[in-house]
PDB file of C-alpha atoms in Angstrom:
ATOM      1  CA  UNK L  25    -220.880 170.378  14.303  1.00  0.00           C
ATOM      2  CA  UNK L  26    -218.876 171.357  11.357  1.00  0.00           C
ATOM      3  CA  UNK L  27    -220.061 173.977   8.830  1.00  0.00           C
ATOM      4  CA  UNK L  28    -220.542 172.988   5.354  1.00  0.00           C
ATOM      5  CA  UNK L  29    -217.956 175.516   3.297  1.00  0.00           C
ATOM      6  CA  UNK L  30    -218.697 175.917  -0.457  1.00  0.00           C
ATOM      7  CA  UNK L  31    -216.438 177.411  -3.606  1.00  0.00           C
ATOM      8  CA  UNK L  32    -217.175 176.742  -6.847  1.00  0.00           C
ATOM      9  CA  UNK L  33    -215.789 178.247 -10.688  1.00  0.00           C
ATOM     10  CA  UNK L  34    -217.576 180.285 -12.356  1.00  0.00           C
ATOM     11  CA  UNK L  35    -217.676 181.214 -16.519  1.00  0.00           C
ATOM     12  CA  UNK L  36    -218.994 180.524 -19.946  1.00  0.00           C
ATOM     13  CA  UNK L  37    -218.976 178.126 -20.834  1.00  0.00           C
ATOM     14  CA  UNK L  38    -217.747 175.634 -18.007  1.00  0.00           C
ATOM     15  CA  UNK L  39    -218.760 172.225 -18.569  1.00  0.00           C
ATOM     16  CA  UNK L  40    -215.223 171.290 -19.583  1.00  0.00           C
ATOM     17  CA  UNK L  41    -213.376 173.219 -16.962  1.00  0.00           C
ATOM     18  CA  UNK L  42    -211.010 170.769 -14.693  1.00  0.00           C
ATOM     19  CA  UNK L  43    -211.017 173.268 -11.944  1.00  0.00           C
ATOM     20  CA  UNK L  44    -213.803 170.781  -9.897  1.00  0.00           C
ATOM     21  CA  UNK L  45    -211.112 168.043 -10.330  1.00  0.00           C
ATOM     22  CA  UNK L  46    -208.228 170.137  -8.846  1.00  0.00           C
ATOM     23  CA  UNK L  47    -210.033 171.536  -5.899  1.00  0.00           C
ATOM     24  CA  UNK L  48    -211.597 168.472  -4.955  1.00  0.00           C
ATOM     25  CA  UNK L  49    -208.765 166.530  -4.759  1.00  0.00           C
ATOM     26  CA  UNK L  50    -206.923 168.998  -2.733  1.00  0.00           C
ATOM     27  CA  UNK L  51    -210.150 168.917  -0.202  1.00  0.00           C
ATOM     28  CA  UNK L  52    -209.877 165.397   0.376  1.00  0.00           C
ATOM     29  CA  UNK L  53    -205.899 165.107   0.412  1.00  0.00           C
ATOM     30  CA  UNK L  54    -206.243 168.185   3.359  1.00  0.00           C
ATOM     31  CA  UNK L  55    -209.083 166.165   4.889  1.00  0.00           C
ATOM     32  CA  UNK L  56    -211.729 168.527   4.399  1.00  0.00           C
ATOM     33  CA  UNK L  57    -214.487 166.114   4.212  1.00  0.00           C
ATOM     34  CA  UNK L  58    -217.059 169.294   4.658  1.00  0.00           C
ATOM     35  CA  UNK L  59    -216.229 170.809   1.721  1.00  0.00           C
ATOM     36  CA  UNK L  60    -217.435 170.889  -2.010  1.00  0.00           C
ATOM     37  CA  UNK L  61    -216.595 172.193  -5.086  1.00  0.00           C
ATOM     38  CA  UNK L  62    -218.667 173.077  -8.137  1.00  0.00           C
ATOM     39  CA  UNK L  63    -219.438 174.655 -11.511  1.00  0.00           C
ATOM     40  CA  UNK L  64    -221.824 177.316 -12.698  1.00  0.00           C
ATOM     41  CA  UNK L  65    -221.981 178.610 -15.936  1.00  0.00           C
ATOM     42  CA  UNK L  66    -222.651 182.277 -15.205  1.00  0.00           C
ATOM     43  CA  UNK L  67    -222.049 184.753 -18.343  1.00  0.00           C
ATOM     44  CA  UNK L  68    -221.787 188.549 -17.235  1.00  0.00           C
ATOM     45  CA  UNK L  69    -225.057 189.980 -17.411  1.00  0.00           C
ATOM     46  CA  UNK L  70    -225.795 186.899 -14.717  1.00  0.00           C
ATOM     47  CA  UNK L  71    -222.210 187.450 -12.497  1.00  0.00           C
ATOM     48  CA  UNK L  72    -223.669 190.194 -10.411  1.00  0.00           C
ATOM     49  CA  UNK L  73    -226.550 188.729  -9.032  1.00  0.00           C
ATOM     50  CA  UNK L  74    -225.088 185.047  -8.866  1.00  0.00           C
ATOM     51  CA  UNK L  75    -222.707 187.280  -6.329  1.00  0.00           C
ATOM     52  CA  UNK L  76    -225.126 188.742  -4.396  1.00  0.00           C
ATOM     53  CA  UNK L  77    -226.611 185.719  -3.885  1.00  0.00           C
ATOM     54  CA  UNK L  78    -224.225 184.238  -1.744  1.00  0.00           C
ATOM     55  CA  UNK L  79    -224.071 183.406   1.753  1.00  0.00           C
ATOM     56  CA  UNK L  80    -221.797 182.809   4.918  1.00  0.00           C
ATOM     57  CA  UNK L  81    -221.259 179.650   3.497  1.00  0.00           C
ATOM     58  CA  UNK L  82    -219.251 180.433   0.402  1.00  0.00           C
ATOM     59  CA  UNK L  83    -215.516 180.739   1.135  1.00  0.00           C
ATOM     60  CA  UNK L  84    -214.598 181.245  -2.644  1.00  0.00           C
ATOM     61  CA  UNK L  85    -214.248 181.467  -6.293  1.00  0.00           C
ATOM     62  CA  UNK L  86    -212.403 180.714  -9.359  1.00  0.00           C
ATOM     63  CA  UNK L  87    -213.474 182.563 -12.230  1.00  0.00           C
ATOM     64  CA  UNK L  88    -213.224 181.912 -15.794  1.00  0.00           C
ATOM     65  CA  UNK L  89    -213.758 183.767 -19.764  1.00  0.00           C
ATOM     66  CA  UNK L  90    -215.645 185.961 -19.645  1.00  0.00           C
ATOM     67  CA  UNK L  91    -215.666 186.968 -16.016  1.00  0.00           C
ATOM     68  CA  UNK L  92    -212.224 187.928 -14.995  1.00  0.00           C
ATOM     69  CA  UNK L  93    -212.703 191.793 -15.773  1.00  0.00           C
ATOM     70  CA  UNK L  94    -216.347 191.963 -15.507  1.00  0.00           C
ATOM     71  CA  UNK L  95    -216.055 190.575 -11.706  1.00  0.00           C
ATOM     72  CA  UNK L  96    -214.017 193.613 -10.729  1.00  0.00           C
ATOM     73  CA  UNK L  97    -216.536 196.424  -9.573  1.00  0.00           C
ATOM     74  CA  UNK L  98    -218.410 193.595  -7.309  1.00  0.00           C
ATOM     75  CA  UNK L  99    -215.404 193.543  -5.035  1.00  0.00           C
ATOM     76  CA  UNK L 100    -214.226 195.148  -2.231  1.00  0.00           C
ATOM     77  CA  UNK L 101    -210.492 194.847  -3.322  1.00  0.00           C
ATOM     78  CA  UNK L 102    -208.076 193.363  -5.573  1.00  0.00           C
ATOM     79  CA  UNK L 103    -204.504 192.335  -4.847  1.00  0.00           C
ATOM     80  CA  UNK L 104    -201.672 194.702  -6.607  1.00  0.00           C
ATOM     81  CA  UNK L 105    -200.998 191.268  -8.887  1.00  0.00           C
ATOM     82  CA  UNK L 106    -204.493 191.729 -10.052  1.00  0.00           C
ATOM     83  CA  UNK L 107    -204.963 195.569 -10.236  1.00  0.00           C
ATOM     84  CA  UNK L 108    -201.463 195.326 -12.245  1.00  0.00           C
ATOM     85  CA  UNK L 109    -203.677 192.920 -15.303  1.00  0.00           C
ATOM     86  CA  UNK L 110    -206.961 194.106 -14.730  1.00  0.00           C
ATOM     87  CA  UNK L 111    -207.528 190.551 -14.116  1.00  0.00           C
ATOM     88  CA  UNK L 112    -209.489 188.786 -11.105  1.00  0.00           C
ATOM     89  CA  UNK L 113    -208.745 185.033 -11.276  1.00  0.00           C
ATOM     90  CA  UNK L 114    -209.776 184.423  -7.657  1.00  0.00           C
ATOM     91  CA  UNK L 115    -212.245 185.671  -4.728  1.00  0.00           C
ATOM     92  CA  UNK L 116    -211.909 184.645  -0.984  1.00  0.00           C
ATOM     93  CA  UNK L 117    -215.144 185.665   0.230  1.00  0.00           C
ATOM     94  CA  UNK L 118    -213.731 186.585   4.125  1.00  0.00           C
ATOM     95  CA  UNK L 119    -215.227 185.776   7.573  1.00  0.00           C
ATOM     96  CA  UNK L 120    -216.266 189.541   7.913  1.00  0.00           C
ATOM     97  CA  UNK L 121    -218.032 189.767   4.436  1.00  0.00           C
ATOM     98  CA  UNK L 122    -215.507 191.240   2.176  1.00  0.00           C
ATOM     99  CA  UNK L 123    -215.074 190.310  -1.505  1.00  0.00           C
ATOM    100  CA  UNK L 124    -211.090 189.954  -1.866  1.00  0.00           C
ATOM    101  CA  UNK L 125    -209.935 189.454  -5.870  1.00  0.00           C
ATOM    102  CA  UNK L 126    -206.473 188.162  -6.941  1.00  0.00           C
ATOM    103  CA  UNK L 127    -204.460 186.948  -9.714  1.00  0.00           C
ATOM    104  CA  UNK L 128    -203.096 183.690  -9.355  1.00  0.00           C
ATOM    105  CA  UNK L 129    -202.355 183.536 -13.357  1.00  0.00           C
ATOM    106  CA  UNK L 130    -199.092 185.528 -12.605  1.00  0.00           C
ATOM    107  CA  UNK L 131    -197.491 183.873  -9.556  1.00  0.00           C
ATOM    108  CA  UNK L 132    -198.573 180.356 -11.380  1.00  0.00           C
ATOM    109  CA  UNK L 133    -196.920 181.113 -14.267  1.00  0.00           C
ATOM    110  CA  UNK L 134    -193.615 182.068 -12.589  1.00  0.00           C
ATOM    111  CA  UNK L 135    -194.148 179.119 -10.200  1.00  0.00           C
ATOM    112  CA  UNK L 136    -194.697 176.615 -13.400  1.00  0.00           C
ATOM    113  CA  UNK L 137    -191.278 177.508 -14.913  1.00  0.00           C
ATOM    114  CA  UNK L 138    -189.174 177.735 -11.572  1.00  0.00           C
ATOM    115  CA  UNK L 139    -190.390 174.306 -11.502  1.00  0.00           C
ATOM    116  CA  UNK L 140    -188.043 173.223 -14.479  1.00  0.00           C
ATOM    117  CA  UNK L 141    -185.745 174.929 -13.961  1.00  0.00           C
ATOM    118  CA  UNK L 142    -186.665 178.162 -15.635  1.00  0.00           C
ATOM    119  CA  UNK L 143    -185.723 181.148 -13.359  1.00  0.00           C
ATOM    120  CA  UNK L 144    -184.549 184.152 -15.297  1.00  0.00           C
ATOM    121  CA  UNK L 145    -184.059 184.902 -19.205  1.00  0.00           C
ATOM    122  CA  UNK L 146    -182.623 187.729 -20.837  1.00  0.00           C
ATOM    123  CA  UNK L 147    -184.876 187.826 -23.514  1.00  0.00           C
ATOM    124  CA  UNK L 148    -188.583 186.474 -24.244  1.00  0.00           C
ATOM    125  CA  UNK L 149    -191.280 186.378 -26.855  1.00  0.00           C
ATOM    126  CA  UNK L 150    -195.017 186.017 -26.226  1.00  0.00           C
ATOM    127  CA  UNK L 151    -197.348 184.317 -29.634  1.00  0.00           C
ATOM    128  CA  UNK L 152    -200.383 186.556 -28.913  1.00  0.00           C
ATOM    129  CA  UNK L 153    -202.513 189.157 -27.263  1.00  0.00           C
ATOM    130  CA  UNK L 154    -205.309 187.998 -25.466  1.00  0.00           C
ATOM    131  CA  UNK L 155    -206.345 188.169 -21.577  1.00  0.00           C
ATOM    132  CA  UNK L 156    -203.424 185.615 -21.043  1.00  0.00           C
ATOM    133  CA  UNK L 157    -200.655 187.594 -22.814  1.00  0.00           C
ATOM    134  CA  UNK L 158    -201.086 190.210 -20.268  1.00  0.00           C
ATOM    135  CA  UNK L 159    -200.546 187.819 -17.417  1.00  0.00           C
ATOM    136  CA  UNK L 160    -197.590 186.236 -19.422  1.00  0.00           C
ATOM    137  CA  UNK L 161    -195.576 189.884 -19.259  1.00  0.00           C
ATOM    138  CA  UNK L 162    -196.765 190.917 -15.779  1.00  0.00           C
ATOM    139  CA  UNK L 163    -195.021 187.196 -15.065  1.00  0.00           C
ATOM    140  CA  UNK L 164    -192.204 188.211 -17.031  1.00  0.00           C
ATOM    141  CA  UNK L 165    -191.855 191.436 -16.022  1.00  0.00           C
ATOM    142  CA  UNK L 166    -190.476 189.782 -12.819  1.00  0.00           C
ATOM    143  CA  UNK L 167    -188.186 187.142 -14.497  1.00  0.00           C
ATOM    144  CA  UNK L 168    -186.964 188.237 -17.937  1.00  0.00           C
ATOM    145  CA  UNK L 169    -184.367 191.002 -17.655  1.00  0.00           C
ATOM    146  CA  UNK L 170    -184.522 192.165 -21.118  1.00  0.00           C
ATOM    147  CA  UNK L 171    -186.757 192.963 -24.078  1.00  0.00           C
ATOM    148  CA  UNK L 172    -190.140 190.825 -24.347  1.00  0.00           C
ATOM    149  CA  UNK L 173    -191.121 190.456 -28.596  1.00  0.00           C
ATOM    150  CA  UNK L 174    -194.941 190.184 -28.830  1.00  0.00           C
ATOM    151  CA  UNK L 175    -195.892 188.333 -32.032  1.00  0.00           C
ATOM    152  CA  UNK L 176    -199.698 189.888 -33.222  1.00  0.00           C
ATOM    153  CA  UNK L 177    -202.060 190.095 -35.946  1.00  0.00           C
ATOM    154  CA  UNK L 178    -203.745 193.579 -35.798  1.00  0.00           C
ATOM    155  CA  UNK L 179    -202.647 197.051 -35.231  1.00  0.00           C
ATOM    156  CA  UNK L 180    -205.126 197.542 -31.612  1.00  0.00           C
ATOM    157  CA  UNK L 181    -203.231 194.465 -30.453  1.00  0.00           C
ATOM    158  CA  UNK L 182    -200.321 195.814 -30.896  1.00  0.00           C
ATOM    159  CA  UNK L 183    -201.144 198.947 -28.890  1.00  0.00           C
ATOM    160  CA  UNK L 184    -202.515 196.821 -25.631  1.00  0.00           C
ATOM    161  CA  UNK L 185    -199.431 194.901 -25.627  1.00  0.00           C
ATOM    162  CA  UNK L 186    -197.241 198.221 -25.866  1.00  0.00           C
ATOM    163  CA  UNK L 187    -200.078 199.664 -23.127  1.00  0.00           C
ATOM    164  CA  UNK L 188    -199.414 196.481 -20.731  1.00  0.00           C
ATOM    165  CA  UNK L 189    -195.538 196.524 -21.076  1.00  0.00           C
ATOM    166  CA  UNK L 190    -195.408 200.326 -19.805  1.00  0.00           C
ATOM    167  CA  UNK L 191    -197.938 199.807 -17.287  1.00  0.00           C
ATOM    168  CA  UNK L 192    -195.699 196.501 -15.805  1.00  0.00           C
ATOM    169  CA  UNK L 193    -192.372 198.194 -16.728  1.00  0.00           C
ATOM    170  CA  UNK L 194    -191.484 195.704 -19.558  1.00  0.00           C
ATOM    171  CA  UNK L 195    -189.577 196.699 -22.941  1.00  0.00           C
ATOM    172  CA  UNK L 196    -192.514 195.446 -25.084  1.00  0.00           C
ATOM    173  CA  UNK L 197    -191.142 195.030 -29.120  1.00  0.00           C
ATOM    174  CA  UNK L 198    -194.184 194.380 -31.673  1.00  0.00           C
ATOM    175  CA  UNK L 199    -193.790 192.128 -34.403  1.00  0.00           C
ATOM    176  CA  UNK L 200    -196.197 191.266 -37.405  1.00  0.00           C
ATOM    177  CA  UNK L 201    -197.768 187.261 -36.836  1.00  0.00           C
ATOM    178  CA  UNK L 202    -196.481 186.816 -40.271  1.00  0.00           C
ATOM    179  CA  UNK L 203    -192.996 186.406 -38.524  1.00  0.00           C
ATOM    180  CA  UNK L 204    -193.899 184.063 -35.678  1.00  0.00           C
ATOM    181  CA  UNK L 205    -191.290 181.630 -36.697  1.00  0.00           C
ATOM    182  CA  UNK L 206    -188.508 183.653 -35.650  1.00  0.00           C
ATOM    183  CA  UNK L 207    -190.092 183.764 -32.524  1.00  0.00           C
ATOM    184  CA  UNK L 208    -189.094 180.313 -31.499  1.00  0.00           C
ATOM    185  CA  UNK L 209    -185.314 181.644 -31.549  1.00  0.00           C
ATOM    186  CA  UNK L 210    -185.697 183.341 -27.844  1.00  0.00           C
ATOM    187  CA  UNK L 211    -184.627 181.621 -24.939  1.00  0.00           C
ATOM    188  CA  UNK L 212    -188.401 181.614 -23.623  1.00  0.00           C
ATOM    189  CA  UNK L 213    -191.819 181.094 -25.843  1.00  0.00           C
ATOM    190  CA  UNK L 214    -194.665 181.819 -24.310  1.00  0.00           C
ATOM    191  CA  UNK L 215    -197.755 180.898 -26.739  1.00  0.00           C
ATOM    192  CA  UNK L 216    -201.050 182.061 -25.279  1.00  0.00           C
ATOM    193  CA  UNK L 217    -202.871 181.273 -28.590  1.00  0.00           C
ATOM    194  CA  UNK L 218    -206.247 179.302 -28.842  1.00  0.00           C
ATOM    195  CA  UNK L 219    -205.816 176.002 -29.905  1.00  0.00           C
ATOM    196  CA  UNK L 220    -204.568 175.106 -33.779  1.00  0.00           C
ATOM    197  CA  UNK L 221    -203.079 178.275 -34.079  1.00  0.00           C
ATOM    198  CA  UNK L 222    -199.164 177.828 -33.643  1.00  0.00           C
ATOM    199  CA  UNK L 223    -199.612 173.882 -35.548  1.00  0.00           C
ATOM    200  CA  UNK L 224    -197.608 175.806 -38.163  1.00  0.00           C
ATOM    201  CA  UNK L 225    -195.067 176.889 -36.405  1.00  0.00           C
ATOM    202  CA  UNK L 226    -193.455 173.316 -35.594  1.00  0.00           C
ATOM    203  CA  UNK L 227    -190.621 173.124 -38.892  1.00  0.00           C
ATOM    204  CA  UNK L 228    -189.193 176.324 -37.584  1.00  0.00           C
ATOM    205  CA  UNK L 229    -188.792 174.709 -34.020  1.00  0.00           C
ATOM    206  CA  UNK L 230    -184.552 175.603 -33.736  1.00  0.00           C
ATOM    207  CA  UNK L 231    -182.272 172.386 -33.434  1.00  0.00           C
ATOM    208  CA  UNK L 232    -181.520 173.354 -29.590  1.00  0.00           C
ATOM    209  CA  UNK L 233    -185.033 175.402 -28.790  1.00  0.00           C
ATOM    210  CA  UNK L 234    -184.836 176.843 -24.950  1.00  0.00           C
ATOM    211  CA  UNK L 235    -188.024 176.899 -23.381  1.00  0.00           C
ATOM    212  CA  UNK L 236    -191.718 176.835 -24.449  1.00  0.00           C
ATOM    213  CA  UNK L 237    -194.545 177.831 -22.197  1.00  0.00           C
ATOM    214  CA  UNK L 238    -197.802 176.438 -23.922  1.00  0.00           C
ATOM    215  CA  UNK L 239    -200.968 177.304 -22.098  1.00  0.00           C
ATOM    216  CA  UNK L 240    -203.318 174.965 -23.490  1.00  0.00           C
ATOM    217  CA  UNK L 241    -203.686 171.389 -22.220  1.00  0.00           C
ATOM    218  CA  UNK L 242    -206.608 170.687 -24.194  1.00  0.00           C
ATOM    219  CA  UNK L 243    -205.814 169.149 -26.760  1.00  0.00           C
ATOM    220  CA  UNK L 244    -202.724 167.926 -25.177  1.00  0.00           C
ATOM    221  CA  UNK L 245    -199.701 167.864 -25.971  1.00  0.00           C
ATOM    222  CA  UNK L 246    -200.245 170.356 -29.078  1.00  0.00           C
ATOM    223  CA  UNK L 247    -198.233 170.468 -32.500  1.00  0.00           C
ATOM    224  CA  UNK L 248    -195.604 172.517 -31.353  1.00  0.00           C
ATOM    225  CA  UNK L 249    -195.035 171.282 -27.981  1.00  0.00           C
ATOM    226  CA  UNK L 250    -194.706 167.644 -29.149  1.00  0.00           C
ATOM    227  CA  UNK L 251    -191.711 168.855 -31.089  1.00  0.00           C
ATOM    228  CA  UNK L 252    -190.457 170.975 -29.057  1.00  0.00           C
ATOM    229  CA  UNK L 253    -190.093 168.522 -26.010  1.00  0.00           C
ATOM    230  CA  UNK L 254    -187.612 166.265 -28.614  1.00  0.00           C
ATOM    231  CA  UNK L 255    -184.966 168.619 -27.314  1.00  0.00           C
ATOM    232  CA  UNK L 256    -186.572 171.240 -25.331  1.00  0.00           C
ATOM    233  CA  UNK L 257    -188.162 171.780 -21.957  1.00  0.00           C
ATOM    234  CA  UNK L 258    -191.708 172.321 -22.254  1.00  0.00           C
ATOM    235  CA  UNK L 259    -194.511 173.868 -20.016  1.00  0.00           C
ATOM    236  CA  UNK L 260    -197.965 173.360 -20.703  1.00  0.00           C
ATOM    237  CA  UNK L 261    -201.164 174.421 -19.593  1.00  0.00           C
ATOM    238  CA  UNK L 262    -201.678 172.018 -16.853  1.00  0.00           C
ATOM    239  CA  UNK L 263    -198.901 172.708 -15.072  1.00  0.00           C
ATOM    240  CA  UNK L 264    -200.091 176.342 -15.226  1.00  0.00           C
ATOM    241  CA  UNK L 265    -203.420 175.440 -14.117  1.00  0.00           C
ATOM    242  CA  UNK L 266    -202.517 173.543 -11.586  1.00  0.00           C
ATOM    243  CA  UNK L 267    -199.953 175.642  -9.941  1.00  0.00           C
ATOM    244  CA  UNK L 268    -202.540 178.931 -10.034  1.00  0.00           C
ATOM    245  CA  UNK L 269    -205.178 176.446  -8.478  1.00  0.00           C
ATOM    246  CA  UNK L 270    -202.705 175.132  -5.506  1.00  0.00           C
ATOM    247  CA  UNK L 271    -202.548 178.809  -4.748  1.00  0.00           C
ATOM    248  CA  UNK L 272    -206.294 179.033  -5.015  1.00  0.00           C
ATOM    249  CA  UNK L 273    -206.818 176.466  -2.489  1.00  0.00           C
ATOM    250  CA  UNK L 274    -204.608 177.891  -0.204  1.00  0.00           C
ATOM    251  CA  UNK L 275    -206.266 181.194  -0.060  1.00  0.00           C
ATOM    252  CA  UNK L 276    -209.973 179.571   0.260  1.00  0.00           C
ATOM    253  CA  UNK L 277    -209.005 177.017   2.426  1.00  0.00           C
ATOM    254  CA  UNK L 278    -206.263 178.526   4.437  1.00  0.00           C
ATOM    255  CA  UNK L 279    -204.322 175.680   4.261  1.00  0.00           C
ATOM    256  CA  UNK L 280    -200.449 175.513   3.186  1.00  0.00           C
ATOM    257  CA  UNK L 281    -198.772 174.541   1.569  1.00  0.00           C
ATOM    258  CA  UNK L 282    -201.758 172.974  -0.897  1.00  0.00           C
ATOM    259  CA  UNK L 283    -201.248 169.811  -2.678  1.00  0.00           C
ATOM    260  CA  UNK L 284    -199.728 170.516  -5.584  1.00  0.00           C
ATOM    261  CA  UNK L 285    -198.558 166.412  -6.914  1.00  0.00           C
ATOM    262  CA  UNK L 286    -202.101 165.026  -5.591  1.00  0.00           C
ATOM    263  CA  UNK L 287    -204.149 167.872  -7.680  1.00  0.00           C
ATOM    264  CA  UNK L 288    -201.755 167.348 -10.357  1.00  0.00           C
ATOM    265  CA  UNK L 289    -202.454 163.792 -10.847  1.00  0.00           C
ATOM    266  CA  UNK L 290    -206.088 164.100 -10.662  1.00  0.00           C
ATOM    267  CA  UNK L 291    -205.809 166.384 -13.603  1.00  0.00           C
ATOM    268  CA  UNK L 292    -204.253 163.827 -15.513  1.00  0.00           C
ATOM    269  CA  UNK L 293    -206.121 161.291 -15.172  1.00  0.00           C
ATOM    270  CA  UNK L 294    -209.269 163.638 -16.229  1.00  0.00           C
ATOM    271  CA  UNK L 295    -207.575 164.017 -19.262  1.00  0.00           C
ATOM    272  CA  UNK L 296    -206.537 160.663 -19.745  1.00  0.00           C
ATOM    273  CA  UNK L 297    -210.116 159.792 -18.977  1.00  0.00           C
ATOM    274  CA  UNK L 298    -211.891 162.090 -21.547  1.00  0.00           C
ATOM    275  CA  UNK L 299    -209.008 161.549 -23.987  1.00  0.00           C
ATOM    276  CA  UNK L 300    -210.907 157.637 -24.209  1.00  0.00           C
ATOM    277  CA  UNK L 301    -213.879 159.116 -24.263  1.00  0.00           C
TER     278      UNK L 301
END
């Protein structure tokens, strides 16, 4: 008789997170009938116990805001990808017991824009400084062979961005948000803003933009996107969940490759579906 093998995401909050949809289309397109896929919202004063709690049956995790640092001293190791962030996206919980952490941000991010087309720049600029800006230059760090221009609004920003481009070997340039227009010049954009915050950025979108990588895809697509795609190639945030969640699946499941057009279609129809709602 089979054995029942559980993962689930984990953060706060979660309700809205399409990760269930993703996984558990990839279960049933690999024929895993034994498998399922939840939700918890877990914040991080609840993480450590919620980890302790599990048992033989668990075979992984996708973590969420605000768990991706706070989930690193409750491991027994973290891929060099993660240890380069600081940044645990993933745990494979292993037949022997282990705790494993990874980043699949980074190698999602790269895979998103090799998937139009985008496989080296000479030059980049990232619109922010959060958790995901740090991904975005670790990601860049192995594609863009020149200087990356980080757009910010405050003076400690601008010192973690400087910190995470000469930890991951990146020519990190600080400009002032005040100039995020002239952003849109560089060959790629990466905006890993929260959502509303680049809407007034779209009359300075150039008549022959390059590339945009937009991580949101809630509300989709956003103010800038929609005119950059009139003569630009756009990424957005599902194809950058998506792709890190393929390489999820593969890691929990040990299955490859995962199925990366079947999850991606379940994702849009979620967001078709709560786009009626």
């Amino acid at each position: 008789m089979s054995t029942t093998r559980r993962a689930a995401v984990l953060g706060s909050p979660i309700a809205h997170s399409l990760s269930p949809v993703l996984h558990r289309a990839a279960y049933a397109e690999l024929g895993l009938d034994d498998w399922s896929y939840d939700r918890f919202d877990v914040d991080e004063a609840a993480l450590p116990g919620f980890i302790e709690g599990l048992d033989s049956s668990w075979a992984g995790l996708s973590l969420t805001m605000p768990l991706k640092r706070a989930v690193i001293p409750l491991l027994d190791g973290i891929s060099d990808a993660a240890a380069a962030v600081e940044t645990v996206n993933t745990v494979v919980l292993t037949e022997d017991g282990r705790r494993l952490g990874d980043n699949t941000d980074i190698p999602g991010m790269i895979a998103a824009l090799s998937e139009r087309g985008v496989e080296k720049v000479e030059s980049a600029a990232v619109l922010g400084a959060g958790a995901t800006a740090s991904s975005a230059l670790a990601a860049l760090a192995q594609i863009c062979t020149g200087p990356v221009t980080a757009y910010v609004r405050s003076a400690a920003r601008a010192d973690e961005m400087r910190g995470w481009g000469e930890r991951l070997g990146v020519e990190v340039r600080i400009a002032d948000w005040a100039a995020a227009d002239e952003a849109l010049r560089a060959p790629l954009v990466i905006a890993t803003t929260p959502a509303g915050t680049t809407d007034a950025l779209t009359d300075a979108v150039p008549a022959a933009p390059g590339t945009l990588f937009d991580v949101l895809y809630e509300p989709w697509p956003t103010a800038l996107a929609a005119r950059w795609a009139a003569s630009g190639i756009v990424v957005g945030g599902l194809d950058l969940l998506v792709h890190q969640a393929v390489l999820q699946a593969e890691q929990m499941t040990g299955r490859s490759p995962g199925p990366l057009a079947v999850m991606r279609a379940a994702g849009e129809l979620a967001l078709a579906a709560r786009e009626r709602d």
